[in-house]
Coordinates of C-alpha atoms and ligand atoms in Angstrom, one line a residue:
X1 CA -52.4 1.2 -48.0
X2 CA -51.1 3.9 -50.3
X3 CA -48.3 2.7 -52.6
X4 CA -45.0 4.5 -53.4
X5 CA -42.6 4.1 -56.2
X6 CA -39.6 6.2 -57.2
X7 CA -36.8 6.0 -59.8
X8 CA -33.6 7.7 -60.7
X9 CA -31.4 6.4 -63.4
X10 CA -31.2 6.6 -67.2
X11 CA -34.4 4.9 -68.3
X12 CA -37.8 6.5 -68.8
X13 CA -38.9 7.1 -65.2
X14 CA -42.7 7.4 -65.9
X15 CA -42.8 3.9 -67.5
X16 CA -40.9 2.3 -64.7
X17 CA -42.9 4.0 -62.1
X18 CA -46.2 3.0 -63.8
X19 CA -45.1 -0.6 -63.9
X20 CA -44.1 -0.5 -60.2
X21 CA -47.5 1.0 -59.3
X22 CA -49.2 -1.7 -61.2
X23 CA -47.4 -4.3 -59.1
X24 CA -48.7 -2.5 -56.0
X25 CA -52.4 -2.5 -57.1
X26 CA -53.1 -5.2 -54.5
X27 CA -52.7 -2.6 -51.8
X28 CA -55.9 -0.9 -52.8
X29 CA -56.2 2.7 -54.0
X30 CA -58.7 5.1 -55.4
X31 CA -56.5 7.5 -57.4
X32 CA -52.9 7.7 -58.6
X33 CA -50.3 10.1 -59.9
X34 CA -46.8 10.4 -61.2
X35 CA -44.3 13.4 -61.2
X36 CA -41.3 13.4 -63.5
X37 CA -38.6 16.0 -63.5
X38 CA -37.5 17.1 -67.0
X39 CA -35.7 20.3 -68.3
X40 CA -35.7 21.8 -64.8
X41 CA -39.5 21.5 -64.6
X42 CA -41.8 19.1 -62.7
X43 CA -44.4 17.5 -64.9
X44 CA -47.4 15.9 -63.2
X45 CA -50.1 13.4 -64.3
X46 CA -52.9 12.3 -61.9
X47 CA -56.1 10.5 -62.3
X48 CA -59.0 9.0 -60.3
X49 CA -59.9 5.3 -60.3
X50 CA -57.8 2.5 -61.7
X51 CA -54.3 2.9 -63.0
X52 CA -55.4 2.3 -66.6
X53 CA -56.9 5.9 -66.5
X54 CA -53.4 7.2 -65.6
X55 CA -51.9 5.1 -68.4
X56 CA -54.3 6.6 -70.9
X57 CA -53.2 10.0 -69.9
X58 CA -49.5 8.9 -70.2
X59 CA -50.2 7.5 -73.7
X60 CA -51.8 10.7 -74.8
X61 CA -49.1 12.9 -73.3
X62 CA -45.8 10.9 -72.6
X63 CA -43.6 12.3 -69.8
X64 CA -39.9 12.1 -70.7
X65 CA -37.4 12.2 -67.9
X66 CA -35.2 9.9 -65.9
X67 CA -36.1 11.0 -62.3
X68 CA -39.6 10.6 -60.9
X69 CA -42.0 9.5 -58.2
X70 CA -45.4 7.9 -58.2
X71 CA -48.2 7.1 -55.8
X72 CA -51.4 5.2 -55.5
X73 CA -53.7 7.0 -53.0
X74 CA -56.3 5.6 -50.6
X75 CA -58.4 8.7 -49.6
X76 CA -58.4 9.7 -46.0
X77 CA -58.6 13.6 -46.0
X78 CA -60.5 14.8 -49.1
X79 CA -62.5 12.7 -51.6
X80 CA -60.8 10.7 -54.3
X81 CA -60.3 13.3 -57.0
X82 CA -57.6 14.5 -59.4
X83 CA -56.7 17.5 -57.3
X84 CA -56.4 15.3 -54.1
X85 CA -54.4 12.6 -55.8
X86 CA -50.6 12.7 -55.1
X87 CA -48.0 14.1 -56.0
X88 CA -48.6 17.6 -54.5
X89 CA -46.7 20.7 -55.6
X90 CA -45.6 23.7 -53.6
X91 CA -46.7 27.2 -54.5
X92 CA -43.9 27.7 -57.0
X93 CA -43.9 24.3 -58.7
X94 CA -40.4 23.7 -57.5
X95 CA -40.9 20.9 -55.0
X96 CA -43.2 17.9 -55.2
X97 CA -44.1 15.2 -52.7
X98 CA -45.9 12.0 -52.2
X99 CA -47.0 10.8 -48.8
X100 CA -48.3 7.8 -46.9
X101 CA -49.7 8.4 -43.4
X102 CA -51.9 11.0 -41.7
X103 CA -50.7 14.4 -40.6
X104 CA -52.4 14.6 -37.3
X105 CA -51.7 18.3 -36.7
X106 CA -52.5 19.3 -40.3
X107 CA -55.3 21.8 -39.5
X108 CA -53.0 23.8 -37.2
X109 CA -50.1 23.6 -39.8
X110 CA -52.4 24.5 -42.7
X111 CA -53.8 27.6 -40.9
X112 CA -50.2 28.7 -40.1
X113 CA -49.0 28.2 -43.7
X114 CA -52.1 30.0 -45.2
X115 CA -51.3 32.9 -42.9
X116 CA -47.8 33.0 -44.2
X117 CA -49.1 33.3 -47.7
X118 CA -49.2 29.7 -49.0
X119 CA -52.0 28.6 -51.4
X120 CA -53.4 25.2 -51.1
X121 CA -54.7 23.3 -54.1
X122 CA -56.1 20.2 -52.5
X123 CA -58.2 19.1 -49.5
X124 CA -55.5 16.7 -48.3
X125 CA -53.5 16.7 -45.1
X126 CA -50.5 15.7 -47.2
X127 CA -50.2 19.0 -49.0
X128 CA -49.1 20.8 -45.8
X129 CA -45.9 18.8 -46.1
X130 CA -44.8 20.3 -49.4
X131 CA -45.6 23.8 -48.1
X132 CA -43.7 23.2 -44.9
X133 CA -40.7 22.2 -46.9
X134 CA -41.1 25.3 -49.1
X135 CA -41.4 27.5 -46.1
X136 CA -38.3 26.1 -44.5
X137 CA -36.4 26.5 -47.8
X138 CA -37.4 30.1 -48.2
X139 CA -36.4 30.9 -44.6
X140 CA -33.1 28.8 -44.8
X141 CA -29.8 30.1 -43.6
X142 CA -27.0 28.2 -45.1
X143 CA -29.1 25.0 -45.3
X144 CA -29.3 22.5 -48.1
X145 CA -32.7 21.3 -49.2
X146 CA -32.0 18.1 -47.2
X147 CA -31.4 19.8 -43.9
X148 CA -34.2 22.3 -44.5
X149 CA -36.5 19.3 -45.2
X150 CA -35.3 17.4 -42.1
X151 CA -36.0 20.4 -39.9
X152 CA -39.4 21.2 -41.4
X153 CA -40.7 17.6 -41.1
X154 CA -39.8 17.4 -37.4
X155 CA -43.0 19.4 -37.0
X156 CA -45.3 16.7 -38.3
X157 CA -47.3 14.7 -35.9
X158 CA -48.3 11.1 -36.7
X159 CA -46.5 8.5 -38.8
X160 CA -45.2 9.2 -42.3
X161 CA -43.4 7.9 -45.4
X162 CA -42.6 10.8 -47.6
X163 CA -40.8 11.1 -51.0
X164 CA -39.7 14.5 -52.2
X165 CA -38.4 15.7 -55.6
X166 CA -37.3 19.2 -56.5
X167 CA -35.9 21.3 -59.3
X168 CA -33.6 22.6 -56.5
X169 CA -31.8 19.2 -56.4
X170 CA -32.6 17.7 -59.8
X171 CA -30.2 14.8 -59.4
X172 CA -31.6 13.6 -56.1
X173 CA -34.8 12.1 -54.6
X174 CA -35.3 12.6 -50.9
X175 CA -37.1 10.0 -48.8
X176 CA -38.2 10.5 -45.2
X177 CA -39.6 8.0 -42.7
X178 CA -41.2 9.1 -39.4
X179 CA -42.8 6.4 -37.2
X180 CA -44.6 3.5 -38.7
X181 CA -46.6 4.5 -41.8
X182 CA -45.2 1.6 -43.8
X183 CA -41.7 1.0 -45.1
X184 CA -39.6 2.8 -47.6
X185 CA -37.3 0.3 -49.4
X186 CA -34.4 1.8 -51.4
X187 CA -33.2 -0.6 -54.1
X188 CA -29.9 -0.5 -55.9
X189 CA -29.6 -1.3 -59.6
X190 CA -26.8 -0.9 -62.2
X191 CA -26.2 2.9 -62.0
X192 CA -29.9 3.4 -61.2
X193 CA -31.8 3.4 -57.9
X194 CA -35.4 2.5 -57.0
X195 CA -37.7 3.4 -54.2
X196 CA -40.9 1.6 -53.1
X197 CA -43.3 1.2 -50.2
X198 CA -43.3 -2.6 -50.9
X199 CA -40.6 -4.8 -52.3
X200 CA -42.7 -6.4 -55.1
X201 CA -42.9 -3.0 -56.9
X202 CA -39.2 -3.1 -57.7
X203 CA -38.4 -6.8 -57.5
X204 CA -38.0 -7.2 -61.3
X205 CA -35.2 -4.6 -61.2
X206 CA -33.3 -5.3 -58.0
X207 CA -33.1 -7.5 -54.9
X208 CA -30.4 -5.4 -53.2
X209 CA -32.4 -3.5 -50.7
X210 CA -32.1 -1.2 -47.7
X211 CA -34.9 0.1 -45.5
X212 CA -35.2 3.5 -43.9
X213 CA -35.7 3.6 -40.1
X214 CA -38.0 6.1 -38.4
X215 CA -36.6 9.7 -38.2
X216 CA -34.2 9.1 -41.1
X217 CA -33.9 11.1 -44.4
X218 CA -32.1 9.6 -47.4
X219 CA -30.8 11.5 -50.4
X220 CA -30.9 9.1 -53.3
X221 CA -28.6 9.6 -56.3
X222 CA -28.3 7.6 -59.5
X223 CA -25.3 5.8 -58.1
X224 CA -26.3 5.3 -54.4
X225 CA -27.6 7.2 -51.5
X226 CA -26.6 9.1 -48.3
X227 CA -28.6 8.8 -45.1
X228 CA -29.0 11.2 -42.1
X229 CA -31.1 11.6 -39.1
X230 CA -33.8 14.3 -39.4
X231 CA -31.4 16.4 -37.3
X232 CA -28.6 16.0 -39.8
X233 CA -26.3 13.4 -38.3
X234 CA -25.0 10.9 -40.9
X235 CA -26.2 7.4 -40.7
X236 CA -24.5 4.4 -42.2
X237 CA -26.8 1.7 -43.6
X238 CA -26.1 -1.6 -45.3
X239 CA -27.9 -3.3 -48.2
X240 CA -29.1 -6.8 -47.9
X241 CA -30.4 -9.3 -50.5
X242 CA -34.0 -10.2 -50.6
X243 CA -34.4 -13.9 -51.2
X244 CA -37.6 -13.5 -53.4
X245 CA -37.4 -13.9 -57.2
X246 CA -39.5 -11.8 -59.5
X247 CA -41.4 -14.8 -60.9
X248 CA -42.8 -15.4 -57.4
X249 CA -44.4 -12.0 -57.5
X250 CA -46.1 -12.5 -60.9
X251 CA -49.5 -14.1 -61.4
X252 CA -48.4 -16.6 -64.0
X253 CA -51.2 -18.6 -65.6
X254 CA -53.6 -18.1 -62.7
X255 CA -56.6 -15.8 -62.9
X256 CA -56.0 -14.2 -59.6
X257 CA -53.1 -13.8 -57.2
X258 CA -55.3 -15.3 -54.4
X259 CA -55.8 -18.5 -56.5
X260 CA -52.1 -18.7 -57.2
X261 CA -51.3 -18.3 -53.6
X262 CA -53.7 -20.9 -52.5
X263 CA -52.3 -23.4 -55.1
X264 CA -48.7 -22.7 -54.3
X265 CA -49.2 -23.8 -50.6
X266 CA -47.4 -27.1 -51.0
X267 CA -44.4 -25.1 -52.2
X268 CA -44.7 -22.3 -49.6
X269 CA -45.0 -24.9 -46.8
X270 CA -41.9 -26.7 -48.2
X271 CA -40.1 -23.4 -48.2
X272 CA -41.2 -22.7 -44.6
X273 CA -39.8 -26.0 -43.5
X274 CA -36.6 -25.8 -45.7
X275 CA -33.4 -25.8 -43.7
X276 CA -35.3 -25.9 -40.4
X277 CA -35.5 -29.6 -39.7
X278 CA -32.6 -31.7 -38.5
X279 CA -34.1 -35.1 -38.9
X280 CA -30.9 -36.9 -37.7
X281 CA -31.3 -35.4 -34.3
X282 CA -35.0 -34.6 -34.4
X283 CA -34.4 -30.9 -33.9
X284 CA -35.6 -27.6 -35.2
X285 CA -33.0 -25.1 -36.3
X286 CA -33.8 -21.4 -36.3
X287 CA -31.4 -18.8 -37.8
X288 CA -32.7 -15.6 -36.3
X289 CA -34.4 -16.7 -33.1
X290 CA -31.6 -15.4 -31.0
X291 CA -32.6 -16.1 -27.4
X292 CA -30.2 -17.9 -25.1
X293 CA -31.2 -21.1 -23.3
X294 CA -31.3 -19.1 -20.1
X295 CA -33.7 -16.6 -21.6
X296 CA -35.9 -19.3 -23.0
X297 CA -36.1 -21.0 -19.5
X298 CA -37.3 -17.8 -18.0
X299 CA -40.4 -17.5 -20.2
X300 CA -43.5 -18.2 -18.1
X301 CA -46.1 -17.0 -20.6
X302 CA -46.4 -16.2 -24.3
X303 CA -48.6 -13.3 -25.4
X304 CA -49.5 -13.4 -29.1
X305 CA -50.4 -10.1 -30.7
X306 CA -51.7 -9.9 -34.3
X307 CA -54.6 -8.6 -36.5
X308 CA -57.1 -10.2 -38.9
X309 CA -56.0 -13.5 -40.3
X310 CA -52.8 -13.4 -38.4
X311 CA -54.9 -13.1 -35.2
X312 CA -56.8 -16.3 -36.1
X313 CA -53.5 -18.0 -36.8
X314 CA -52.6 -16.8 -33.2
X315 CA -55.7 -18.5 -31.8
X316 CA -54.6 -21.8 -33.5
X317 CA -51.1 -21.1 -32.2
X318 CA -52.4 -21.0 -28.6
X319 CA -53.3 -24.7 -28.9
X320 CA -50.1 -25.6 -30.7
X321 CA -47.7 -23.8 -28.4
X322 CA -49.4 -24.8 -25.2
X323 CA -49.5 -28.4 -26.3
X324 CA -45.9 -28.6 -27.5
X325 CA -44.1 -26.3 -25.1
X326 CA -46.4 -26.4 -22.0
X327 CA -46.2 -22.6 -21.7
X328 CA -49.5 -20.8 -21.2
X329 CA -50.5 -18.6 -24.1
X330 CA -52.8 -15.6 -24.5
X331 CA -53.8 -14.0 -27.8
X332 CA -54.9 -10.5 -28.3
X333 CA -55.6 -8.1 -31.2
X334 CA -52.8 -5.6 -31.7
X335 CA -55.5 -2.8 -31.7
X336 CA -56.8 -3.9 -28.2
X337 CA -53.5 -4.8 -26.6
X338 CA -51.9 -1.5 -27.3
X339 CA -54.6 0.4 -25.3
X340 CA -55.2 -2.0 -22.4
X341 CA -52.2 -1.6 -20.2
X342 CA -51.4 -5.3 -20.3
X343 CA -50.0 -7.0 -17.1
X344 CA -46.8 -8.2 -18.6
X345 CA -43.1 -8.0 -17.7
X346 CA -39.8 -9.7 -18.5
X347 CA -41.3 -13.2 -17.9
X348 CA -43.7 -12.9 -20.8
X349 CA -42.5 -13.5 -24.4
X350 CA -44.5 -11.2 -26.7
X351 CA -44.9 -12.8 -30.1
X352 CA -46.2 -10.8 -33.0
X353 CA -47.6 -12.5 -36.1
X354 CA -47.7 -10.5 -39.3
X355 CA -47.5 -11.3 -43.0
X356 CA -46.5 -7.8 -43.9
X357 CA -44.4 -7.0 -40.8
X358 CA -45.8 -3.5 -41.1
X359 CA -49.3 -3.6 -39.6
X360 CA -49.5 -0.5 -37.5
X361 CA -51.6 -1.9 -34.6
X362 CA -49.3 -4.9 -34.3
X363 CA -46.2 -2.7 -34.3
X364 CA -47.8 -0.4 -31.7
X365 CA -48.5 -3.5 -29.5
X366 CA -44.8 -4.4 -29.7
X367 CA -43.8 -0.9 -28.8
X368 CA -46.1 -1.1 -25.8
X369 CA -44.6 -4.4 -24.8
X370 CA -41.1 -3.0 -25.2
X371 CA -41.9 -0.3 -22.7
X372 CA -42.6 -3.1 -20.2
X373 CA -39.3 -4.7 -21.0
X374 CA -40.7 -8.0 -22.3
X375 CA -38.6 -10.1 -24.8
X376 CA -40.0 -9.6 -28.3
X377 CA -40.3 -12.2 -31.0
X378 CA -42.2 -12.3 -34.3
X379 CA -43.2 -14.6 -37.2
X380 CA -43.1 -12.4 -40.3
X381 CA -43.2 -12.9 -44.0
X382 CA -41.6 -9.8 -45.5
X383 CA -37.8 -9.7 -45.0
X384 CA -36.6 -6.4 -43.7
X385 CA -40.0 -5.2 -42.6
X386 CA -40.3 -3.0 -39.5
X387 CA -41.5 -5.8 -37.2
X388 CA -38.7 -8.0 -38.2
X389 CA -36.2 -5.2 -37.3
X390 CA -37.4 -4.5 -33.8
X391 CA -37.7 -8.1 -32.4
X392 CA -34.9 -10.1 -30.9
X393 CA -36.3 -13.4 -32.1
X394 CA -37.5 -13.6 -35.7
X395 CA -38.9 -16.5 -37.6
X396 CA -39.3 -15.7 -41.3
X397 CA -42.2 -17.5 -43.0
X398 CA -40.4 -17.9 -46.3
X399 CA -43.8 -18.1 -47.9
X400 CA -42.7 -15.7 -50.8
X401 CA -44.5 -12.5 -51.7
X402 CA -48.2 -12.6 -50.9
X403 CA -50.0 -10.2 -53.2
X404 CA -53.7 -11.0 -53.0
X405 CA -55.3 -8.9 -50.2
X406 CA -56.9 -12.0 -48.6
X407 CA -54.1 -13.8 -46.8
X408 CA -53.9 -17.6 -47.6
X409 CA -50.4 -19.0 -47.9
X410 CA -49.1 -16.7 -45.2
X411 CA -51.8 -18.1 -42.9
X412 CA -50.7 -21.7 -43.4
X413 CA -47.0 -20.8 -43.2
X414 CA -47.7 -19.0 -39.9
X415 CA -49.3 -22.1 -38.5
X416 CA -46.3 -24.2 -39.5
X417 CA -43.9 -21.7 -37.9
X418 CA -46.0 -21.8 -34.7
X419 CA -45.6 -25.5 -34.8
X420 CA -41.9 -25.2 -35.3
X421 CA -41.7 -22.7 -32.5
X422 CA -43.7 -24.9 -30.1
X423 CA -41.5 -27.8 -30.9
X424 CA -38.3 -25.7 -30.4
X425 CA -39.5 -24.4 -27.0
X426 CA -40.8 -27.8 -25.9
X427 CA -37.4 -29.4 -26.9
X428 CA -35.3 -26.6 -25.3
X429 CA -37.2 -26.7 -22.1
X430 CA -37.0 -30.5 -21.9
X431 CA -40.7 -31.3 -22.3
X432 CA -40.6 -33.0 -25.8
X433 CA -38.8 -36.3 -25.4
X434 CA -36.9 -37.9 -28.4
X435 CA -39.6 -40.3 -29.4
X436 CA -42.3 -37.6 -29.4
X437 CA -40.0 -35.3 -31.4
X438 CA -39.4 -38.0 -34.0
X439 CA -43.0 -38.8 -34.3
X440 CA -44.0 -35.1 -34.7
X441 CA -41.3 -34.5 -37.3
X442 CA -42.3 -37.5 -39.3
X443 CA -45.8 -36.1 -39.6
X444 CA -44.6 -32.6 -40.3
X445 CA -42.5 -33.5 -43.4
X446 CA -45.6 -35.1 -44.9
X447 CA -47.6 -31.9 -44.7
X448 CA -46.8 -30.2 -48.1
X449 CA -47.6 -33.4 -50.0
X450 CA -50.9 -33.8 -48.2
X451 CA -51.8 -30.2 -48.8
X452 CA -51.4 -30.9 -52.5
X453 CA -53.8 -33.8 -52.1
X454 CA -56.4 -31.5 -50.5
X455 CA -55.9 -29.0 -53.4
X456 CA -56.5 -31.7 -55.9
X457 CA -60.1 -32.0 -55.0
X458 CA -60.7 -28.6 -56.6
X459 CA -63.8 -29.7 -58.5
X460 CA -65.7 -30.4 -55.2
X461 CA -65.1 -26.9 -53.9
X462 CA -66.1 -25.4 -57.2
X463 CA -69.3 -27.4 -57.3
X464 CA -70.2 -26.4 -53.7
X465 CA -69.6 -22.8 -54.5
X466 CA -71.9 -22.9 -57.5
X467 CA -74.6 -24.2 -55.2
X468 CA -74.3 -21.6 -52.5
X469 CA -72.9 -18.5 -54.0
X470 CA -76.3 -16.8 -53.7
X471 CA -76.6 -17.4 -50.0
X472 CA -76.9 -14.2 -47.9
X473 CA -75.3 -15.7 -44.8
X474 CA -73.0 -18.5 -43.8
X475 CA -72.2 -20.1 -40.5
X476 CA -68.9 -21.8 -39.7
X477 CA -68.6 -24.1 -36.8
X478 CA -65.6 -25.7 -35.1
X479 CA -64.4 -26.8 -31.7
X480 CA -61.0 -26.7 -30.0
X481 CA -58.2 -26.0 -32.5
X482 CA -60.6 -25.9 -35.3
X483 CA -62.7 -23.1 -33.8
X484 CA -60.2 -20.5 -35.1
X485 CA -60.3 -22.3 -38.5
X486 CA -64.0 -21.7 -38.5
X487 CA -63.3 -18.0 -37.8
X488 CA -60.8 -17.8 -40.5
X489 CA -63.1 -19.6 -43.0
X490 CA -65.8 -17.0 -42.3
X491 CA -63.3 -14.2 -42.5
X492 CA -62.1 -15.3 -46.0
X493 CA -65.6 -15.6 -47.3
X494 CA -66.6 -12.1 -45.9
X495 CA -63.5 -10.4 -47.3
X496 CA -63.8 -11.5 -50.9
X497 CA -67.4 -12.4 -51.5
X498 CA -69.1 -9.8 -49.2
X499 CA -71.4 -12.5 -47.9
X500 CA -72.1 -12.1 -44.2
X501 CA -70.5 -15.0 -42.4
X502 CA -69.9 -15.9 -38.8
X503 CA -67.5 -18.3 -37.1
X504 CA -68.7 -19.8 -33.9
X505 CA -67.5 -22.4 -31.4
X506 CA -70.0 -25.2 -32.0
X507 CA -70.7 -25.7 -28.3
X508 CA -71.9 -22.0 -28.1
X509 CA -74.7 -22.4 -30.6
X510 CA -77.3 -23.2 -28.0
X511 CA -76.5 -19.9 -26.3
X512 CA -77.7 -17.7 -29.1
X513 CA -76.6 -18.7 -32.7
X514 CA -79.2 -21.4 -33.0
X515 CA -81.8 -18.7 -33.6
X516 CA -80.2 -18.0 -37.0
X517 CA -80.6 -21.6 -38.3
X518 CA -83.2 -22.2 -41.0
X519 CA -83.4 -24.1 -44.3
X520 CA -81.6 -21.3 -46.1
X521 CA -78.5 -21.3 -43.9
X522 CA -75.4 -23.1 -45.2
X523 CA -73.4 -24.3 -42.1
X524 CA -69.8 -25.3 -42.6
X525 CA -68.9 -27.7 -39.7
X526 CA -65.3 -28.8 -39.2
X527 CA -65.6 -32.3 -37.7
X528 CA -62.2 -33.8 -38.3
X529 CA -60.5 -34.3 -35.0
X530 CA -61.0 -37.5 -33.1
X531 CA -61.2 -36.1 -29.6
X532 CA -64.2 -33.8 -30.2
X533 CA -65.7 -35.8 -33.0
X534 CA -68.8 -36.9 -31.0
X535 CA -69.4 -33.4 -29.7
X536 CA -69.3 -32.0 -33.3
X537 CA -71.6 -34.8 -34.4
X538 CA -74.2 -33.8 -31.9
X539 CA -73.9 -30.1 -32.9
X540 CA -74.4 -31.2 -36.5
X541 CA -77.5 -33.1 -35.5
X542 CA -78.8 -30.0 -33.8
X543 CA -78.3 -28.0 -37.0
X544 CA -80.1 -30.7 -39.0
X545 CA -83.0 -30.7 -36.5
X546 CA -83.5 -27.0 -37.4
X547 CA -83.3 -27.6 -41.2
X548 CA -79.9 -26.0 -41.7
X549 CA -77.7 -27.2 -44.6
X550 CA -74.6 -29.0 -43.4
X551 CA -71.3 -28.9 -45.4
X552 CA -69.0 -31.0 -43.2
X553 CA -65.2 -31.0 -43.3
X554 CA -64.4 -34.6 -42.2
X555 CA -61.4 -36.9 -42.0
X556 CA -60.9 -39.7 -44.5
X557 CA -63.2 -41.8 -42.4
X558 CA -66.3 -39.5 -42.2
X559 CA -68.0 -41.8 -39.7
X560 CA -71.5 -40.9 -38.5
X561 CA -71.3 -37.3 -39.7
X562 CA -71.6 -38.7 -43.2
X563 CA -75.2 -39.7 -42.4
X564 CA -76.3 -36.2 -41.3
X565 CA -74.3 -33.9 -43.5
X566 CA -75.7 -32.7 -46.8
X567 CA -72.2 -32.5 -48.3
X568 CA -68.9 -33.9 -47.0
X569 CA -65.4 -32.6 -47.9
X570 CA -62.8 -35.2 -46.9
X571 CA -59.4 -34.0 -45.6
X572 CA -56.7 -36.4 -44.6
X573 CA -56.0 -36.8 -40.8
X574 CA -52.3 -36.1 -40.3
X575 CA -51.9 -34.9 -36.7
X576 CA -54.3 -32.9 -34.5
X577 CA -51.9 -30.0 -34.3
X578 CA -51.2 -30.0 -38.1
X579 CA -54.7 -30.7 -39.3
X580 CA -55.8 -27.0 -39.2
X581 CA -53.3 -26.3 -42.0
X582 CA -55.2 -28.8 -44.2
X583 CA -58.7 -27.9 -43.0
X584 CA -58.4 -24.3 -44.0
X585 CA -57.6 -25.1 -47.6
X586 CA -61.1 -26.2 -48.7
X587 CA -62.5 -23.1 -47.0
X588 CA -60.0 -20.8 -48.8
X589 CA -61.1 -22.4 -52.1
X590 CA -64.8 -22.3 -51.2
X591 CA -64.5 -18.5 -50.6
X592 CA -62.5 -18.1 -53.8
X593 CA -65.0 -19.9 -56.0
X594 CA -68.0 -18.2 -54.3
X595 CA -66.4 -14.8 -54.9
X596 CA -65.6 -15.8 -58.5
X597 CA -69.3 -16.8 -59.2
X598 CA -70.4 -13.5 -57.7
X599 CA -68.1 -11.5 -60.0
X600 CA -66.2 -9.9 -57.1
X601 CA -62.8 -8.2 -57.4
X602 CA -61.0 -11.0 -55.7
X603 CA -57.5 -9.6 -55.4
X604 CA -58.6 -6.2 -54.4
X605 CA -61.8 -6.5 -52.3
X606 CA -63.7 -3.3 -51.7
X607 CA -62.5 -1.2 -48.7
X608 CA -59.6 -3.5 -47.9
X609 CA -55.9 -3.0 -48.2
X610 CA -53.0 -5.5 -48.0
X611 CA -50.8 -3.6 -45.6
X612 CA -52.7 -1.7 -43.0
X613 CA -50.3 1.1 -42.0
X614 CA -52.8 3.5 -40.6
X615 CA -54.9 3.1 -37.5
Ligands
F6R1 C1 -57.0 -11.2 -44.2 C2 -56.0 -10.1 -44.2 C3 -56.0 -9.2 -43.0 C4 -54.6 -9.3 -42.4 C5 -54.4 -8.2 -41.3 C6 -53.0 -8.4 -40.7 O1 -57.0 -12.0 -45.3 O2 -55.2 -10.1 -45.1 O3 -57.0 -9.5 -42.1 O4 -54.4 -10.6 -41.9 O5 -54.5 -7.0 -41.8 O6 -52.0 -8.2 -41.6 P1 -50.5 -8.7 -41.3 O7 -50.5 -10.2 -41.2 O8 -49.7 -8.2 -42.5 O9 -50.1 -8.0 -40.0

């Protein structure tokens, strides 16, 4: 949600921070601000709306200085306004903070601070943080600002990422993480240091990164940093190298990040497979999936937890994992699982799916599972993210940075990773025999090339979009493994075009959905797989009998569906467990072109954020 950037070095901090915030625009925000320390004074600039408003102010009144912090805000407490935008100052303009998260006990703290004489200038919950630090500093004993801050912030309830700057320690920036309100990445440059909520913000400057853990405070200097627990015990931390390059986080010649990310799927899928296939022995190799053979044998059930698009990937994963590993799979939303006292124990592998690795509901679901002593695994895209740090078994997607709010390439990489995992478990547990493994891997290696063939039919998706972009509703139908693809197709369209869309298992139509069908309703029917082809055909006939408009996703040989469908999109038939990766591509592009025709803000759809770090 909110974005954080910080800089300490010898370059102009405001310029670097502004650039970093620009690279975080995809997270969604309604106001922004920057604070820079210069001549022992904190200078602030804040504005409502897009970052260009902030930039205009910076051009009118440049802010010199080499130490600064910046924030893009997504309003929770208090409307989007200049006074509510971060950074927030204390009463004496000596300390300034930016904050991600929600101070759950802010009313109680605010009353207490007002009674002690503090004056508040905003309606935000975040402002209590700076006054708490100020209060602790005023009442300090021998404490440094770092230990006073650590003590003060122990009083906050909720999850927080906080960056602090002060004239009291002009050569330091302090960073605090409490719980899971998104990450804080500290990046090391050449005698300069960077801070960010998300790696793409600082990727052009450094790939040497370390993340703060919960209940840690870091004091960042120009030449490095020191880390402590909030209680003051020193913590040692090690940098690691992020394998992403800055070009992968840039839009290049594409009009939108989402378009770029859809088109780079042949590449991202190749990267997902890279170094994982041993074709000589028909094996899958995982680097970070550190479960012993004995531990794998003990697994009796897999419980997938995820949110949004990752949840739909999980529903596809149920088919893949059950088929390849013969282990029963359940799938639940992180937000439901965490509150339902699930009946799980050490025999259940809890598998989180998350592009960002920071989604608060998915993290909370893992924490819930941890209490029940289940083994934890995850498929995650962002290296170093919180989810990747708490699980024993990690499969990184290697899809590269995904910037567009609507997830596309991370979805297809998750499906491929689920396939790899199913294969791995099926092999380790003795279910997948050599011939089956060989056959599966031969299909798998062809996937990226076939994905590029599907993308090459771009003109068809564009033409369809121009016919249906004014529709008020869409229906997506699928069966079996393609039912979740129907759900994800509807999800993509809703997210970026704001057209109401529903995904439905085709066999369920007669139980209610049929009432929606009329001559205005475009119905996207996924009719590719052989086994359920006849069933889909009869569902398509039922829609036609009610005058609905059929856009069918079919295999190369469209068969009888071709006679009933108004439009057919042909997708190659690779393997029933891999076809969903191909079938979603036309639906991603349909959503993209419909949203484009409707003039929507594709990379930053209204009311949505890339990383959902609040509940
Ligand atoms: C959809 C989308 C969201 C995310 C969801 C989970 O296009 O982007 O629905 O899928 O917020 O995010 P991750 O995968 O980061 O946990």
